[in-house]
Amino acid sequence: MDAEYHLTTPLSDRDVEPLRAGDRVTLTGIVYTARDAAHRRLIELIEAGTELPIPIEGQVIYYVGPSPAPPGRVIGAAGPTTSYRMDPFAPRLLEMGLKAMIGKGKRSKEVIEAMVRHKAVYLAAVGGAGALMAKAVTAARVVAYEELGPEAIRELRVERLPVVVVNDILGNDLYQEGQEKYRILDT
Amino acid sequence: MREIPAQAVVDAVRDASIRANIELGDDVVEALKRAVELEESDVGRDILEKLLENAAIAREERIPICQDTGVAVLFVELGQGAMVAGDLYQALEEGIRQGYEEGFLRKSVCDPFTRKNTGDNTPIIVHLNLVPGDRLRIWVVPKGGGSENMSRLFMLPPAAGWAGIKEKVVQTVAEAGPNPCPPTIIGVGIGGNFEQSAILAKKSLLRLLGTPNPDPGLAPMEEELLREINRTGVGPQGLGGRVTSLAVHILMMPCHIASLPLAVNIQCHASRHVEIVL
């Protein structure tokens, strides 16, 4: 039976080791937002040996470009974007100690292998449920690349952000397992 | 000649773009409710219920259903007895510009190379047709990137026939898996030529969910495709289940004797479309 965990960021190896594909997790604490353009810039800084605008070790990156916050709100809609576009960049960040990524959709073999190697997990949020996910965000501020607009890196404070474990440290894949269970083959 | 002031177009498009992004259509809500009944997977049902909850929160708190408020696609039918006093294209664009700013919608359009955001969600994409009558009809259809990225176009050999079409449609949806935010709606354009098949596929998505295809010959083909797609097991959010797609819509037109164009335009469950008549 799939388990339920409540975790507080930043995460340690001990936090992610027991998680298995299919487990439900709620996250509380700081997560950083980054998507296509921000990832490209982070990797360029790493390659140049320059300091990064955010910590990576033990952290959680949420692949999201929120809609603007209307007056009186901390954020607009804030659901996940499709993760495969960050696959070329993710292994380098995992090597630096990134412990979890939140997004939606399949990851590459290279990213899944890097998660096994560096003890990290990939978590899925419900795609297209941006209004619902925003309810878990209690504070938001831009920490880098403001000029990228929705693609800027934001520090989000989240309170029980609901996600499900897709890839665990053993290389299991919930998409594969779940779909095989319901696939009807021609007889 | 019936005259329509350009400002009326600006105002209507502005309001429609906000409404489309905040209020999920009743047709989609009803389809999601039917999906909850059909879904056998616990996780799948839980997701479908979350999507309904999400739609209710968005409507009540006036924030977008999904943060990806999309590229603004506008299907426009201008009656030949009507004329817009002013520049129609500029009015459409200004409506989108105002709607995305005033509605706190995300600006998601950028330069393809530098990736610099244009800042106001323009340019827009307009499909304009002249039709009989003296009305101006506009469908405002914001389209997200996740589902658009998983869409495909095939120039099949005529010998591929219906079997070939079925194989490609099902394969496109299966390979897309969780990426386009299932449960999806599958727009299928058959025939025409290279670009026309893609426009047909997209235009088929304007039909309200749960309404039959006006071409009675296509209705059973839509059902057959939906059945095949829902055998893939992809399920809600790709986590496994019976409801991978809510519906398949087909539009068809004759094509070249050498060709069988097929376009598959995937639409996520946040299917946003508002129709305006001026």
GROMACS .gro file of C-alpha atoms in nm:
model
  465
    1MET     CA    1   0.000   0.000   0.000
    2ASP     CA    2   0.129   0.344  -0.088
    3ALA     CA    3   0.240   0.546   0.212
    4GLU     CA    4   0.192   0.910   0.301
    5TYR     CA    5   0.474   1.136   0.417
    6HIS     CA    6   0.498   1.488   0.541
    7LEU     CA    7   0.839   1.643   0.478
    8THR     CA    8   0.998   1.975   0.564
    9THR     CA    9   1.256   2.131   0.331
   10PRO     CA   10   1.554   2.132   0.295
   11LEU     CA   11   1.568   1.754   0.251
   12SER     CA   12   1.836   1.506   0.355
   13ASP     CA   13   1.918   1.157   0.224
   14ARG     CA   14   1.723   1.022   0.523
   15ASP     CA   15   1.413   1.210   0.408
   16VAL     CA   16   1.414   1.074   0.052
   17GLU     CA   17   1.545   0.718   0.111
   18PRO     CA   18   1.212   0.571   0.232
   19LEU     CA   19   1.003   0.732  -0.045
   20ARG     CA   20   0.871   0.493  -0.309
   21ALA     CA   21   0.698   0.554  -0.643
   22GLY     CA   22   0.328   0.598  -0.567
   23ASP     CA   23   0.371   0.742  -0.218
   24ARG     CA   24   0.192   1.068  -0.148
   25VAL     CA   25   0.398   1.349   0.004
   26THR     CA   26   0.310   1.690   0.141
   27LEU     CA   27   0.594   1.941   0.147
   28THR     CA   28   0.637   2.235   0.382
   29GLY     CA   29   0.912   2.497   0.373
   30ILE     CA   30   1.105   2.670   0.095
   31VAL     CA   31   1.104   2.547  -0.265
   32TYR     CA   32   1.264   2.731  -0.557
   33THR     CA   33   1.095   2.780  -0.891
   34ALA     CA   34   1.292   2.738  -1.212
   35ARG     CA   35   1.202   2.641  -1.565
   36ASP     CA   36   1.367   2.648  -1.909
   37ALA     CA   37   1.546   2.984  -1.918
   38ALA     CA   38   1.646   2.982  -1.549
   39HIS     CA   39   1.795   2.633  -1.582
   40ARG     CA   40   2.002   2.741  -1.879
   41ARG     CA   41   2.140   3.035  -1.677
   42LEU     CA   42   2.213   2.823  -1.368
   43ILE     CA   43   2.410   2.572  -1.574
   44GLU     CA   44   2.604   2.853  -1.744
   45LEU     CA   45   2.702   2.990  -1.401
   46ILE     CA   46   2.806   2.643  -1.282
   47GLU     CA   47   3.020   2.593  -1.592
   48ALA     CA   48   3.180   2.934  -1.538
   49GLY     CA   49   3.246   2.846  -1.173
   50THR     CA   50   3.040   3.143  -1.052
   51GLU     CA   51   2.826   3.155  -0.739
   52LEU     CA   52   2.460   3.063  -0.788
   53PRO     CA   53   2.169   3.286  -0.682
   54ILE     CA   54   2.011   2.995  -0.491
   55PRO     CA   55   2.144   2.704  -0.284
   56ILE     CA   56   2.118   2.360  -0.450
   57GLU     CA   57   2.228   2.109  -0.186
   58GLY     CA   58   1.930   1.956  -0.007
   59GLN     CA   59   1.689   2.179  -0.197
   60VAL     CA   60   1.372   2.125  -0.396
   61ILE     CA   61   1.313   2.284  -0.738
   62TYR     CA   62   0.955   2.329  -0.859
   63TYR     CA   63   0.915   2.354  -1.237
   64VAL     CA   64   0.658   2.632  -1.252
   65GLY     CA   65   0.601   2.970  -1.412
   66PRO     CA   66   0.318   3.115  -1.205
   67SER     CA   67   0.066   3.363  -1.337
   68PRO     CA   68   0.094   3.715  -1.187
   69ALA     CA   69  -0.041   3.767  -0.834
   70PRO     CA   70  -0.363   3.969  -0.834
   71PRO     CA   71  -0.386   4.237  -0.558
   72GLY     CA   72  -0.410   4.085  -0.212
   73ARG     CA   73  -0.268   3.747  -0.314
   74VAL     CA   74   0.086   3.610  -0.285
   75ILE     CA   75   0.078   3.431  -0.621
   76GLY     CA   76  -0.149   3.358  -0.918
   77ALA     CA   77  -0.208   3.006  -1.049
   78ALA     CA   78   0.094   2.786  -0.981
   79GLY     CA   79   0.072   2.437  -1.125
   80PRO     CA   80   0.363   2.235  -1.269
   81THR     CA   81   0.505   2.264  -1.620
   82THR     CA   82   0.623   1.963  -1.825
   83SER     CA   83   0.953   1.839  -1.684
   84TYR     CA   84   1.131   1.680  -1.983
   85ARG     CA   85   1.246   2.021  -2.100
   86MET     CA   86   1.465   2.042  -1.789
   87ASP     CA   87   1.616   1.694  -1.848
   88PRO     CA   88   1.935   1.823  -2.014
   89PHE     CA   89   2.011   2.032  -1.701
   90ALA     CA   90   1.885   1.815  -1.415
   91PRO     CA   91   2.173   1.562  -1.380
   92ARG     CA   92   2.424   1.842  -1.311
   93LEU     CA   93   2.203   1.984  -1.035
   94LEU     CA   94   2.143   1.638  -0.886
   95GLU     CA   95   2.519   1.591  -0.874
   96MET     CA   96   2.536   1.910  -0.666
   97GLY     CA   97   2.292   1.768  -0.413
   98LEU     CA   98   1.948   1.871  -0.539
   99LYS     CA   99   1.712   1.635  -0.351
  100ALA     CA  100   1.382   1.672  -0.531
  101MET     CA  101   1.222   1.810  -0.844
  102ILE     CA  102   0.851   1.884  -0.875
  103GLY     CA  103   0.685   1.885  -1.217
  104LYS     CA  104   0.469   1.674  -1.443
  105GLY     CA  105   0.547   1.425  -1.716
  106LYS     CA  106   0.816   1.171  -1.795
  107ARG     CA  107   1.188   1.208  -1.720
  108SER     CA  108   1.473   1.079  -1.933
  109LYS     CA  109   1.676   0.768  -1.855
  110GLU     CA  110   1.973   0.994  -1.773
  111VAL     CA  111   1.775   1.189  -1.511
  112ILE     CA  112   1.630   0.871  -1.356
  113GLU     CA  113   1.980   0.722  -1.333
  114ALA     CA  114   2.116   1.042  -1.180
  115MET     CA  115   1.841   1.029  -0.914
  116VAL     CA  116   1.948   0.676  -0.821
  117ARG     CA  117   2.315   0.776  -0.814
  118HIS     CA  118   2.267   1.087  -0.601
  119LYS     CA  119   1.966   0.981  -0.392
  120ALA     CA  120   1.698   1.217  -0.513
  121VAL     CA  121   1.333   1.192  -0.611
  122TYR     CA  122   1.100   1.327  -0.878
  123LEU     CA  123   0.761   1.438  -0.754
  124ALA     CA  124   0.452   1.507  -0.963
  125ALA     CA  125   0.200   1.779  -0.890
  126VAL     CA  126  -0.139   1.778  -1.065
  127GLY     CA  127  -0.089   1.944  -1.402
  128GLY     CA  128  -0.350   2.205  -1.481
  129ALA     CA  129  -0.457   2.246  -1.120
  130GLY     CA  130  -0.288   2.583  -1.086
  131ALA     CA  131  -0.556   2.744  -0.871
  132LEU     CA  132  -0.554   2.451  -0.628
  133MET     CA  133  -0.173   2.437  -0.601
  134ALA     CA  134  -0.156   2.813  -0.535
  135LYS     CA  135  -0.347   2.756  -0.212
  136ALA     CA  136  -0.041   2.582  -0.069
  137VAL     CA  137   0.184   2.883  -0.136
  138THR     CA  138   0.201   3.121   0.161
  139ALA     CA  139   0.477   3.356   0.041
  140ALA     CA  140   0.664   3.425  -0.282
  141ARG     CA  141   0.951   3.653  -0.382
  142VAL     CA  142   1.171   3.678  -0.689
  143VAL     CA  143   1.533   3.591  -0.602
  144ALA     CA  144   1.690   3.603  -0.950
  145TYR     CA  145   1.632   3.692  -1.315
  146GLU     CA  146   1.334   3.920  -1.264
  147GLU     CA  147   1.360   4.016  -1.633
  148LEU     CA  148   1.251   3.662  -1.726
  149GLY     CA  149   0.901   3.742  -1.599
  150PRO     CA  150   0.718   3.413  -1.538
  151GLU     CA  151   1.050   3.231  -1.581
  152ALA     CA  152   1.229   3.418  -1.299
  153ILE     CA  153   1.358   3.215  -1.003
  154ARG     CA  154   1.121   3.258  -0.711
  155GLU     CA  155   1.151   3.146  -0.353
  156LEU     CA  156   0.817   3.000  -0.254
  157ARG     CA  157   0.717   2.921   0.101
  158VAL     CA  158   0.476   2.631   0.083
  159GLU     CA  159   0.251   2.472   0.339
  160ARG     CA  160   0.160   2.108   0.274
  161LEU     CA  161   0.209   2.119  -0.101
  162PRO     CA  162   0.053   1.793  -0.226
  163VAL     CA  163   0.267   1.578  -0.460
  164VAL     CA  164   0.313   1.213  -0.551
  165VAL     CA  165   0.645   1.026  -0.588
  166VAL     CA  166   0.700   0.929  -0.955
  167ASN     CA  167   1.069   0.828  -0.953
  168ASP     CA  168   1.238   0.707  -0.633
  169ILE     CA  169   1.601   0.635  -0.541
  170LEU     CA  170   1.565   0.277  -0.668
  171GLY     CA  171   1.476   0.387  -1.022
  172ASN     CA  172   1.108   0.291  -0.999
  173ASP     CA  173   0.870   0.482  -1.230
  174LEU     CA  174   0.508   0.538  -1.132
  175TYR     CA  175   0.404   0.637  -1.486
  176GLN     CA  176   0.526   0.306  -1.623
  177GLU     CA  177   0.378   0.099  -1.340
  178GLY     CA  178   0.045   0.280  -1.335
  179GLN     CA  179  -0.009   0.267  -1.710
  180GLU     CA  180   0.086  -0.101  -1.740
  181LYS     CA  181  -0.176  -0.184  -1.480
  182TYR     CA  182  -0.457  -0.033  -1.688
  183ARG     CA  183  -0.334  -0.105  -2.042
  184ILE     CA  184  -0.566  -0.333  -2.239
  185LEU     CA  185  -0.368  -0.537  -2.489
  186ASP     CA  186  -0.515  -0.675  -2.810
  187THR     CA  187  -0.597  -1.040  -2.776
  188MET     CA  188  -2.310   4.736  -4.461
  189ARG     CA  189  -2.334   4.687  -4.086
  190GLU     CA  190  -2.060   4.872  -3.900
  191ILE     CA  191  -1.894   4.735  -3.587
  192PRO     CA  192  -1.674   4.978  -3.393
  193ALA     CA  193  -1.320   4.849  -3.336
  194GLN     CA  194  -1.355   4.939  -2.967
  195ALA     CA  195  -1.641   4.689  -2.933
  196VAL     CA  196  -1.402   4.421  -3.059
  197VAL     CA  197  -1.131   4.528  -2.814
  198ASP     CA  198  -1.371   4.517  -2.517
  199ALA     CA  199  -1.528   4.185  -2.610
  200VAL     CA  200  -1.195   4.012  -2.670
  201ARG     CA  201  -1.051   4.152  -2.346
  202ASP     CA  202  -1.344   4.021  -2.140
  203ALA     CA  203  -1.350   3.687  -2.323
  204SER     CA  204  -0.979   3.622  -2.266
  205ILE     CA  205  -1.020   3.677  -1.893
  206ARG     CA  206  -1.336   3.468  -1.869
  207ALA     CA  207  -1.189   3.183  -2.077
  208ASN     CA  208  -0.891   3.152  -1.844
  209ILE     CA  209  -1.082   3.175  -1.517
  210GLU     CA  210  -1.410   2.995  -1.581
  211LEU     CA  211  -1.381   2.638  -1.704
  212GLY     CA  212  -1.668   2.576  -1.946
  213ASP     CA  213  -1.973   2.381  -1.828
  214ASP     CA  214  -1.913   2.128  -2.106
  215VAL     CA  215  -1.569   2.045  -1.964
  216VAL     CA  216  -1.694   2.037  -1.605
  217GLU     CA  217  -1.968   1.791  -1.706
  218ALA     CA  218  -1.718   1.576  -1.897
  219LEU     CA  219  -1.490   1.563  -1.593
  220LYS     CA  220  -1.785   1.459  -1.375
  221ARG     CA  221  -1.867   1.177  -1.618
  222ALA     CA  222  -1.499   1.077  -1.610
  223VAL     CA  223  -1.509   1.040  -1.230
  224GLU     CA  224  -1.787   0.783  -1.276
  225LEU     CA  225  -1.594   0.592  -1.543
  226GLU     CA  226  -1.252   0.590  -1.381
  227GLU     CA  227  -1.152   0.269  -1.202
  228SER     CA  228  -0.818   0.385  -1.061
  229ASP     CA  229  -0.831   0.540  -0.712
  230VAL     CA  230  -0.545   0.774  -0.794
  231GLY     CA  231  -0.717   0.864  -1.122
  232ARG     CA  232  -1.046   0.944  -0.953
  233ASP     CA  233  -0.866   1.150  -0.692
  234ILE     CA  234  -0.701   1.355  -0.969
  235LEU     CA  235  -1.029   1.410  -1.155
  236GLU     CA  236  -1.192   1.530  -0.835
  237LYS     CA  237  -0.897   1.765  -0.775
  238LEU     CA  238  -0.948   1.909  -1.125
  239LEU     CA  239  -1.313   1.980  -1.046
  240GLU     CA  240  -1.210   2.137  -0.716
  241ASN     CA  241  -0.948   2.342  -0.901
  242ALA     CA  242  -1.210   2.472  -1.145
  243ALA     CA  243  -1.435   2.575  -0.855
  244ILE     CA  244  -1.150   2.757  -0.676
  245ALA     CA  245  -1.050   2.941  -0.995
  246ARG     CA  246  -1.406   3.053  -1.061
  247GLU     CA  247  -1.468   3.162  -0.704
  248GLU     CA  248  -1.134   3.332  -0.636
  249ARG     CA  249  -1.097   3.475  -0.988
  250ILE     CA  250  -0.756   3.327  -1.065
  251PRO     CA  251  -0.664   3.127  -1.374
  252ILE     CA  252  -0.752   2.756  -1.392
  253CYS     CA  253  -0.395   2.692  -1.504
  254GLN     CA  254  -0.091   2.918  -1.479
  255ASP     CA  255  -0.024   2.852  -1.847
  256THR     CA  256  -0.280   3.094  -1.986
  257GLY     CA  257  -0.143   3.013  -2.327
  258VAL     CA  258  -0.087   3.167  -2.663
  259ALA     CA  259  -0.403   3.348  -2.771
  260VAL     CA  260  -0.559   3.173  -3.068
  261LEU     CA  261  -0.860   3.345  -3.225
  262PHE     CA  262  -1.091   3.189  -3.481
  263VAL     CA  263  -1.274   3.474  -3.649
  264GLU     CA  264  -1.570   3.458  -3.886
  265LEU     CA  265  -1.650   3.794  -4.040
  266GLY     CA  266  -1.985   3.822  -4.213
  267GLN     CA  267  -1.947   3.975  -4.557
  268GLY     CA  268  -2.223   4.223  -4.473
  269ALA     CA  269  -2.030   4.357  -4.175
  270MET     CA  270  -1.729   4.580  -4.156
  271VAL     CA  271  -1.512   4.672  -3.861
  272ALA     CA  272  -1.459   5.047  -3.841
  273GLY     CA  273  -1.086   5.054  -3.773
  274ASP     CA  274  -0.825   4.781  -3.788
  275LEU     CA  275  -0.971   4.440  -3.701
  276TYR     CA  276  -0.638   4.271  -3.642
  277GLN     CA  277  -0.514   4.552  -3.416
  278ALA     CA  278  -0.841   4.546  -3.224
  279LEU     CA  279  -0.810   4.170  -3.161
  280GLU     CA  280  -0.452   4.212  -3.048
  281GLU     CA  281  -0.535   4.508  -2.823
  282GLY     CA  282  -0.815   4.306  -2.661
  283ILE     CA  283  -0.573   4.027  -2.578
  284ARG     CA  284  -0.310   4.274  -2.455
  285GLN     CA  285  -0.560   4.436  -2.216
  286GLY     CA  286  -0.714   4.107  -2.105
  287TYR     CA  287  -0.381   3.948  -2.017
  288GLU     CA  288  -0.273   4.259  -1.823
  289GLU     CA  289  -0.598   4.336  -1.642
  290GLY     CA  290  -0.684   3.973  -1.578
  291PHE     CA  291  -0.342   3.892  -1.425
  292LEU     CA  292  -0.291   3.626  -1.690
  293ARG     CA  293   0.057   3.496  -1.765
  294LYS     CA  294   0.238   3.637  -2.065
  295SER     CA  295   0.376   3.328  -2.232
  296VAL     CA  296   0.503   3.448  -2.571
  297CYS     CA  297   0.873   3.490  -2.645
  298ASP     CA  298   1.129   3.525  -2.924
  299PRO     CA  299   1.212   3.175  -3.051
  300PHE     CA  300   1.587   3.233  -3.038
  301THR     CA  301   1.662   3.481  -2.761
  302ARG     CA  302   1.361   3.350  -2.559
  303LYS     CA  303   1.293   3.711  -2.453
  304ASN     CA  304   0.931   3.750  -2.346
  305THR     CA  305   0.734   3.995  -2.563
  306GLY     CA  306   0.575   4.116  -2.239
  307ASP     CA  307   0.211   4.143  -2.346
  308ASN     CA  308   0.124   3.797  -2.483
  309THR     CA  309   0.127   3.922  -2.840
  310PRO     CA  310   0.153   3.848  -3.124
  311ILE     CA  311  -0.174   3.654  -3.137
  312ILE     CA  312  -0.266   3.380  -3.381
  313VAL     CA  313  -0.571   3.458  -3.596
  314HIS     CA  314  -0.761   3.232  -3.833
  315LEU     CA  315  -0.992   3.463  -4.027
  316ASN     CA  316  -1.269   3.348  -4.259
  317LEU     CA  317  -1.525   3.547  -4.455
  318VAL     CA  318  -1.875   3.404  -4.421
  319PRO     CA  319  -2.227   3.501  -4.526
  320GLY     CA  320  -2.423   3.734  -4.293
  321ASP     CA  321  -2.347   4.057  -4.113
  322ARG     CA  322  -2.214   3.934  -3.780
  323LEU     CA  323  -1.863   3.908  -3.641
  324ARG     CA  324  -1.809   3.581  -3.456
  325ILE     CA  325  -1.491   3.529  -3.254
  326TRP     CA  326  -1.377   3.225  -3.059
  327VAL     CA  327  -1.108   3.311  -2.805
  328VAL     CA  328  -0.907   2.995  -2.747
  329PRO     CA  329  -0.602   3.027  -2.520
  330LYS     CA  330  -0.379   2.723  -2.587
  331GLY     CA  331  -0.120   2.597  -2.341
  332GLY     CA  332   0.228   2.485  -2.439
  333GLY     CA  333   0.234   2.142  -2.273
  334SER     CA  334  -0.038   1.989  -2.487
  335GLU     CA  335   0.064   2.178  -2.801
  336ASN     CA  336   0.416   2.033  -2.772
  337MET     CA  337   0.276   1.679  -2.786
  338SER     CA  338   0.069   1.745  -3.103
  339ARG     CA  339   0.176   1.585  -3.431
  340LEU     CA  340   0.122   1.606  -3.807
  341PHE     CA  341   0.158   1.311  -4.046
  342MET     CA  342   0.153   1.309  -4.426
  343LEU     CA  343   0.032   0.952  -4.465
  344PRO     CA  344   0.024   0.757  -4.790
  345PRO     CA  345  -0.338   0.716  -4.906
  346ALA     CA  346  -0.301   0.337  -4.871
  347ALA     CA  347  -0.266   0.383  -4.493
  348GLY     CA  348  -0.640   0.451  -4.478
  349TRP     CA  349  -0.846   0.444  -4.161
  350ALA     CA  350  -0.623   0.178  -4.004
  351GLY     CA  351  -0.320   0.402  -4.054
  352ILE     CA  352  -0.500   0.704  -3.914
  353LYS     CA  353  -0.607   0.510  -3.605
  354GLU     CA  354  -0.257   0.380  -3.544
  355LYS     CA  355  -0.102   0.729  -3.562
  356VAL     CA  356  -0.365   0.896  -3.343
  357VAL     CA  357  -0.339   0.632  -3.070
  358GLN     CA  358   0.040   0.628  -3.093
  359THR     CA  359   0.054   1.008  -3.056
  360VAL     CA  360  -0.157   0.998  -2.740
  361ALA     CA  361   0.026   0.697  -2.593
  362GLU     CA  362   0.370   0.847  -2.653
  363ALA     CA  363   0.262   1.179  -2.507
  364GLY     CA  364   0.174   0.989  -2.188
  365PRO     CA  365   0.153   1.222  -1.889
  366ASN     CA  366   0.306   1.525  -2.064
  367PRO     CA  367  -0.003   1.700  -2.210
  368CYS     CA  368  -0.199   1.683  -1.880
  369PRO     CA  369  -0.449   1.403  -1.942
  370PRO     CA  370  -0.742   1.360  -1.946
  371THR     CA  371  -0.710   1.529  -2.283
  372ILE     CA  372  -0.935   1.613  -2.575
  373ILE     CA  373  -0.799   1.496  -2.908
  374GLY     CA  374  -0.856   1.718  -3.211
  375VAL     CA  375  -0.808   1.527  -3.535
  376GLY     CA  376  -0.783   1.696  -3.874
  377ILE     CA  377  -0.802   1.465  -4.174
  378GLY     CA  378  -0.743   1.576  -4.531
  379GLY     CA  379  -0.696   1.924  -4.674
  380ASN     CA  380  -0.321   1.970  -4.707
  381PHE     CA  381  -0.024   2.018  -4.474
  382GLU     CA  382  -0.138   2.338  -4.299
  383GLN     CA  383  -0.511   2.285  -4.344
  384SER     CA  384  -0.507   1.953  -4.156
  385ALA     CA  385  -0.354   2.129  -3.855
  386ILE     CA  386  -0.614   2.407  -3.867
  387LEU     CA  387  -0.893   2.148  -3.893
  388ALA     CA  388  -0.753   1.962  -3.591
  389LYS     CA  389  -0.745   2.279  -3.386
  390LYS     CA  390  -1.085   2.397  -3.508
  391SER     CA  391  -1.243   2.064  -3.411
  392LEU     CA  392  -1.164   2.153  -3.049
  393LEU     CA  393  -1.413   2.444  -3.064
  394ARG     CA  394  -1.706   2.199  -3.059
  395LEU     CA  395  -1.855   2.171  -2.711
  396LEU     CA  396  -1.780   1.844  -2.532
  397GLY     CA  397  -2.072   1.606  -2.528
  398THR     CA  398  -2.223   1.739  -2.853
  399PRO     CA  399  -2.228   1.505  -3.153
  400ASN     CA  400  -2.022   1.557  -3.466
  401PRO     CA  401  -2.250   1.731  -3.719
  402ASP     CA  402  -2.125   1.480  -3.977
  403PRO     CA  403  -2.300   1.154  -3.881
  404GLY     CA  404  -2.034   0.956  -4.068
  405LEU     CA  405  -1.762   1.085  -3.838
  406ALA     CA  406  -1.939   1.026  -3.505
  407PRO     CA  407  -1.869   0.647  -3.490
  408MET     CA  408  -1.507   0.710  -3.595
  409GLU     CA  409  -1.465   0.949  -3.302
  410GLU     CA  410  -1.606   0.684  -3.069
  411GLU     CA  411  -1.378   0.416  -3.206
  412LEU     CA  412  -1.070   0.637  -3.163
  413LEU     CA  413  -1.172   0.729  -2.808
  414ARG     CA  414  -1.219   0.363  -2.719
  415GLU     CA  415  -0.875   0.274  -2.858
  416ILE     CA  416  -0.709   0.568  -2.681
  417ASN     CA  417  -0.863   0.474  -2.348
  418ARG     CA  418  -0.723   0.121  -2.381
  419THR     CA  419  -0.368   0.260  -2.355
  420GLY     CA  420  -0.399   0.286  -1.977
  421VAL     CA  421  -0.234   0.631  -1.967
  422GLY     CA  422  -0.512   0.761  -1.742
  423PRO     CA  423  -0.551   1.091  -1.557
  424GLN     CA  424  -0.212   1.269  -1.539
  425GLY     CA  425  -0.054   0.958  -1.693
  426LEU     CA  426  -0.058   0.775  -1.361
  427GLY     CA  427  -0.265   0.490  -1.502
  428GLY     CA  428  -0.638   0.456  -1.552
  429ARG     CA  429  -0.931   0.424  -1.788
  430VAL     CA  430  -0.983   0.789  -1.878
  431THR     CA  431  -0.692   0.907  -2.089
  432SER     CA  432  -0.908   1.129  -2.308
  433LEU     CA  433  -1.249   1.285  -2.256
  434ALA     CA  434  -1.335   1.300  -2.625
  435VAL     CA  435  -1.205   1.281  -2.981
  436HIS     CA  436  -1.324   1.541  -3.229
  437ILE     CA  437  -1.272   1.501  -3.604
  438LEU     CA  438  -1.295   1.752  -3.887
  439MET     CA  439  -1.236   1.632  -4.240
  440MET     CA  440  -1.212   1.770  -4.594
  441PRO     CA  441  -1.106   1.636  -4.932
  442CYS     CA  442  -0.734   1.624  -5.012
  443HIS     CA  443  -0.492   1.571  -5.301
  444ILE     CA  444  -0.512   1.231  -5.475
  445ALA     CA  445  -0.153   1.163  -5.363
  446SER     CA  446  -0.203   1.254  -4.996
  447LEU     CA  447  -0.366   1.164  -4.669
  448PRO     CA  448  -0.278   1.448  -4.430
  449LEU     CA  449  -0.346   1.380  -4.061
  450ALA     CA  450  -0.303   1.628  -3.777
  451VAL     CA  451  -0.346   1.541  -3.410
  452ASN     CA  452  -0.387   1.846  -3.188
  453ILE     CA  453  -0.388   1.752  -2.822
  454GLN     CA  454  -0.585   1.973  -2.584
  455CYS     CA  455  -0.533   1.944  -2.209
  456HIS     CA  456  -0.830   1.916  -1.971
  457ALA     CA  457  -0.813   2.293  -1.920
  458SER     CA  458  -0.994   2.338  -2.250
  459ARG     CA  459  -1.064   2.709  -2.267
  460HIS     CA  460  -1.286   2.859  -2.532
  461VAL     CA  461  -1.526   3.151  -2.525
  462GLU     CA  462  -1.743   3.249  -2.819
  463ILE     CA  463  -1.834   3.611  -2.890
  464VAL     CA  464  -2.090   3.735  -3.142
  465LEU     CA  465  -2.095   4.104  -3.234
   0.00000   0.00000   0.00000
